[in-house]
Amino acid sequence: MIIKLNSGDVVSRYLEKYRTSTSTIGFVPTMGYLHSGHLSLVKKSLQSSHATVVTIFVNPSQFGKDEDFGQYPRDTQRDIDLLSSMGDVGIYIPTMEEMYSPNHKTWIEVSALSNRLCGHSRKGHFRGVTTIVAKFLNIIQPDKMFMGEKDFQQLVILEKMVADLSYQTKIVRCPTIREQNGLAMSSRNKYLNSVEKEQAASIYQSLQQAVAKYKRQNVLSRKMIIDDLVSHIELHGGKIDYADVVDSQSLQPAEKVGPNCRILVAAFFGDTRLIDNIGFD
Ligand code: AMP
């Protein structure tokens, strides 16, 4: 059953009875246009929480001025239909005014982690993400927040924010759900034509190849990994935005490739920017 929660006050009232030592509240933040990746998070929340709240909000402050905020796919009725078959889900779709009063002045920033990789290509993006998630955490006060590894940098930044600001919420990392050809599911995959969709499978192929090669050879430099990855993706028509092997916690370039590292990549297919990542463990 879908429980429509029309404002922050309604969310608080609905959750009141779950704020006990024996109940848990799960939270899944999304920008809507849901796919199986989002639904896997909702499923996890339903399995391990007494109440689940899903937010749908296309957050303008995480889009640059030349980005796709206006075109970002939206279909609220479809989202509600998808969620309604899953169980008792509270859906909170705030208005723009509720999230950003005309006089909004406060921003949250996890400075050290937010300026590299996606934060370098998308200036101000993570400041928008951390601010909106902080607002949702304040309203919902969940025990657990379910997030996808697909957005790995976002995950690490939010884990740091939650620790630094003493939120009582535990972030649950959830694996990336993929199309049959390996392409990570994303609402933005809608922008890809069928040729681009096939070509974009090269992103995950290149990540898997890098890990396989590392496991075969054991010693592999960061530069060798990046070079292989870039040539494989470019060979399949992609244009690299960034590719790097980083320490999984600091997100700084890895000095020595090992199990504590992760490859993060962003590439354009046509006009669509896609991201993906893989660990070595
Ligand atoms: P978004 O709607 O893109 O802001 O994503 C909302 C949440 O869903 C974030 O925690 C994402 O990491 C997660 N997510 C998006 N795509 C996937 C996917 N393919 N597999 C697992 N989680 C995902």
XYZ file of C-alpha atoms and ligand atoms in Angstrom:
304
model
C 0.000 0.000 0.000
C 1.195 3.508 -0.785
C 1.007 6.085 1.984
C 1.183 9.547 0.453
C 2.982 11.931 2.775
C 2.261 15.419 1.566
C 4.555 17.512 3.743
C 7.332 17.249 6.294
C 4.746 17.574 9.066
C 2.744 14.668 7.694
C 5.960 12.613 7.461
C 6.693 13.328 11.145
C 3.176 12.419 12.257
C 3.186 9.201 10.206
C 6.541 8.115 11.647
C 5.728 8.969 15.261
C 4.523 5.461 16.121
C 7.714 3.943 14.651
C 10.068 5.992 16.822
C 10.462 3.318 19.467
C 13.409 1.205 20.550
C 11.933 -1.839 18.799
C 10.972 -0.260 15.453
C 13.226 0.868 12.645
C 12.611 3.467 9.960
C 14.218 3.010 6.540
C 14.747 5.831 4.065
C 15.436 5.736 0.320
C 16.175 9.136 -1.258
C 15.608 9.305 -5.038
C 15.075 11.736 -7.869
C 12.305 9.538 -9.262
C 11.922 7.949 -12.697
C 12.485 4.741 -10.807
C 14.191 1.654 -12.189
C 15.202 -1.708 -10.742
C 18.249 -0.121 -9.064
C 16.023 2.157 -6.979
C 13.564 -0.648 -6.340
C 16.350 -2.885 -4.988
C 16.994 -0.254 -2.296
C 13.296 -0.038 -1.449
C 13.122 -3.833 -1.221
C 16.091 -3.886 1.192
C 14.456 -1.207 3.310
C 11.128 -3.028 3.428
C 12.901 -6.239 4.437
C 14.754 -4.689 7.350
C 12.571 -1.777 8.544
C 9.135 -1.378 10.086
C 8.436 1.764 8.074
C 9.945 2.795 4.755
C 9.912 6.313 3.347
C 10.898 6.995 -0.268
C 11.455 10.589 -1.325
C 11.123 11.728 -4.912
C 12.659 15.118 -5.504
C 14.632 16.382 -8.494
C 16.941 18.631 -6.544
C 17.841 21.746 -8.544
C 20.871 22.636 -6.440
C 22.766 19.533 -7.521
C 22.497 20.454 -11.217
C 24.870 22.923 -12.864
C 23.296 25.700 -14.889
C 24.120 23.959 -18.195
C 22.961 20.551 -16.970
C 19.741 18.631 -17.501
C 17.555 19.778 -14.577
C 14.778 20.829 -16.987
C 14.948 17.641 -19.063
C 15.548 15.188 -16.220
C 12.959 12.408 -16.731
C 9.927 12.673 -14.463
C 6.880 10.398 -14.243
C 5.427 10.442 -10.755
C 2.422 8.263 -11.512
C 4.658 5.557 -12.968
C 6.876 5.766 -9.870
C 3.877 5.408 -7.558
C 2.580 2.437 -9.565
C 5.971 0.711 -9.324
C 6.208 1.284 -5.574
C 2.613 0.301 -4.862
C 3.285 -3.336 -5.727
C 6.147 -3.579 -3.226
C 4.527 -3.220 0.196
C 3.735 -0.422 2.628
C 5.769 2.473 1.323
C 5.474 6.067 2.501
C 6.092 8.409 -0.416
C 7.172 11.956 0.233
C 7.289 14.228 -2.810
C 8.019 17.677 -1.410
C 7.319 20.859 -3.301
C 10.175 23.093 -4.349
C 8.991 25.750 -1.869
C 9.078 23.274 1.008
C 12.682 22.332 0.297
C 14.000 25.750 -0.721
C 12.321 28.816 0.691
C 13.133 31.940 -1.345
C 15.368 32.915 1.537
C 17.347 29.639 1.723
C 20.878 30.435 2.870
C 22.353 27.309 4.475
C 24.548 24.787 2.675
C 26.312 21.651 3.832
C 29.632 20.782 2.231
C 32.017 17.875 2.798
C 34.862 19.897 1.389
C 37.777 17.481 1.063
C 35.854 14.796 -0.826
C 33.620 16.947 -2.997
C 35.943 18.693 -5.427
C 37.532 15.755 -7.244
C 36.117 13.328 -9.840
C 32.388 14.111 -10.313
C 32.811 17.186 -8.101
C 35.447 18.538 -10.496
C 33.252 18.037 -13.567
C 30.070 19.143 -11.797
C 30.967 22.161 -9.658
C 28.677 22.505 -6.653
C 26.969 19.168 -7.345
C 27.814 17.512 -4.028
C 26.994 20.637 -2.017
C 23.489 20.299 -3.446
C 23.366 16.576 -2.641
C 24.596 16.904 0.938
C 22.294 19.833 1.672
C 19.145 18.097 0.437
C 19.991 14.790 2.116
C 20.704 16.607 5.399
C 17.270 18.220 5.180
C 15.615 14.851 4.549
C 17.531 13.252 7.420
C 16.312 16.015 9.734
C 12.694 15.542 8.663
C 12.617 11.725 8.529
C 15.232 10.848 11.182
C 15.599 7.341 9.792
C 17.510 4.521 11.440
C 18.865 3.441 8.080
C 19.344 5.138 4.721
C 19.709 2.828 1.714
C 22.051 4.035 -1.035
C 23.486 2.568 -4.217
C 27.175 1.893 -4.804
C 26.561 3.052 -8.359
C 27.098 6.623 -7.074
C 30.203 5.705 -5.136
C 31.581 9.181 -4.498
C 28.158 10.343 -3.300
C 28.017 7.364 -0.952
C 31.420 8.115 0.599
C 30.601 11.818 0.953
C 27.281 11.116 2.656
C 28.893 8.579 4.989
C 31.365 11.302 5.999
C 28.585 13.862 6.459
C 26.583 11.483 8.636
C 29.639 10.763 10.798
C 30.827 14.377 11.038
C 27.398 15.816 11.846
C 26.550 13.031 14.342
C 23.441 11.841 12.560
C 22.091 8.669 14.153
C 21.362 7.167 10.726
C 23.318 4.180 9.431
C 23.971 4.199 5.690
C 23.439 0.802 4.064
C 25.501 0.299 0.901
C 23.604 -1.553 -1.820
C 25.133 -3.150 -4.929
C 24.733 -1.665 -8.398
C 21.914 -3.182 -10.431
C 22.726 -3.555 -14.125
C 21.095 -4.036 -17.496
C 21.679 -7.423 -19.114
C 24.651 -6.031 -21.048
C 26.275 -4.788 -17.823
C 25.386 -1.114 -18.171
C 24.598 0.302 -14.711
C 20.925 1.202 -14.492
C 20.319 4.938 -14.377
C 17.375 7.234 -15.001
C 19.622 8.956 -17.554
C 19.887 5.754 -19.652
C 16.597 6.958 -21.121
C 18.607 9.541 -23.072
C 20.626 6.821 -24.874
C 19.618 5.508 -28.288
C 19.931 1.768 -28.892
C 23.419 2.019 -30.417
C 24.702 4.162 -27.555
C 23.186 1.759 -25.045
C 25.199 -1.109 -26.515
C 28.360 1.001 -26.764
C 27.962 2.156 -23.163
C 28.255 -1.456 -21.995
C 31.994 -0.924 -22.631
C 32.198 1.028 -19.360
C 31.473 -1.993 -17.192
C 33.429 -4.303 -19.533
C 36.508 -2.110 -19.057
C 36.050 -2.112 -15.266
C 35.690 -5.891 -15.143
C 38.697 -6.359 -17.422
C 40.806 -4.145 -15.148
C 39.938 -6.177 -12.064
C 40.484 -9.484 -13.893
C 43.885 -8.302 -15.117
C 44.813 -7.105 -11.616
C 43.869 -10.501 -10.189
C 45.925 -12.317 -12.843
C 49.019 -10.127 -12.603
C 48.684 -8.860 -9.024
C 50.997 -5.936 -9.755
C 49.414 -3.333 -11.950
C 49.993 0.400 -11.877
C 47.275 3.029 -11.636
C 48.423 4.431 -14.979
C 48.217 1.044 -16.755
C 44.697 0.541 -15.472
C 43.560 4.005 -16.534
C 45.179 3.696 -19.988
C 43.499 0.327 -20.694
C 40.161 1.595 -19.485
C 40.277 4.786 -21.508
C 41.257 3.001 -24.726
C 38.520 0.364 -24.343
C 35.808 2.970 -23.765
C 37.071 5.254 -26.539
C 37.223 2.306 -28.925
C 33.497 1.879 -28.317
C 32.617 5.494 -29.061
C 32.728 6.901 -25.528
C 34.385 10.166 -24.524
C 36.080 10.038 -21.137
C 35.206 12.692 -18.587
C 37.477 11.175 -15.937
C 38.876 7.783 -15.013
C 40.889 7.132 -11.890
C 41.956 4.503 -9.395
C 41.424 5.911 -5.935
C 41.624 4.958 -2.301
C 38.079 3.834 -1.441
C 37.872 6.101 1.609
C 39.869 9.231 0.858
C 39.025 9.136 -2.869
C 42.596 10.320 -3.487
C 44.589 8.753 -6.358
C 45.847 5.325 -5.271
C 49.564 5.159 -4.603
C 49.527 1.379 -4.814
C 46.645 -0.515 -6.383
C 45.124 -2.989 -3.925
C 41.961 -4.270 -2.291
C 41.351 -0.885 -0.636
C 41.076 0.805 -4.042
C 38.271 1.499 -6.466
C 38.147 2.512 -10.106
C 35.768 5.386 -10.781
C 34.855 6.455 -14.273
C 32.597 8.959 -16.034
C 32.149 8.932 -19.798
C 29.893 10.491 -22.389
C 27.997 8.459 -24.952
C 26.451 11.007 -27.263
C 25.449 13.834 -24.930
C 24.766 11.524 -22.007
C 27.213 11.417 -19.139
C 27.325 8.042 -17.378
C 29.217 6.953 -14.277
C 30.269 3.599 -12.903
C 32.834 2.052 -10.556
C 34.265 -1.205 -9.315
C 36.289 -2.387 -6.324
C 39.287 -4.751 -6.302
C 38.158 -6.852 -3.357
P 18.975 8.943 -8.033
O 17.502 8.838 -8.245
O 19.768 8.788 -9.284
O 19.361 10.154 -7.220
O 19.391 7.679 -7.140
C 18.783 7.437 -5.903
C 19.488 6.289 -5.220
O 19.417 5.129 -6.048
C 20.977 6.550 -4.952
O 21.339 5.972 -3.701
C 21.633 5.806 -6.079
O 22.960 5.397 -5.806
C 20.720 4.607 -6.211
N 20.863 3.977 -7.534
C 20.785 4.597 -8.734
N 21.039 3.713 -9.723
C 21.287 2.524 -9.120
C 21.618 1.220 -9.596
N 21.768 0.957 -10.888
N 21.803 0.228 -8.695
C 21.675 0.473 -7.359
N 21.365 1.691 -6.857
C 21.171 2.701 -7.717
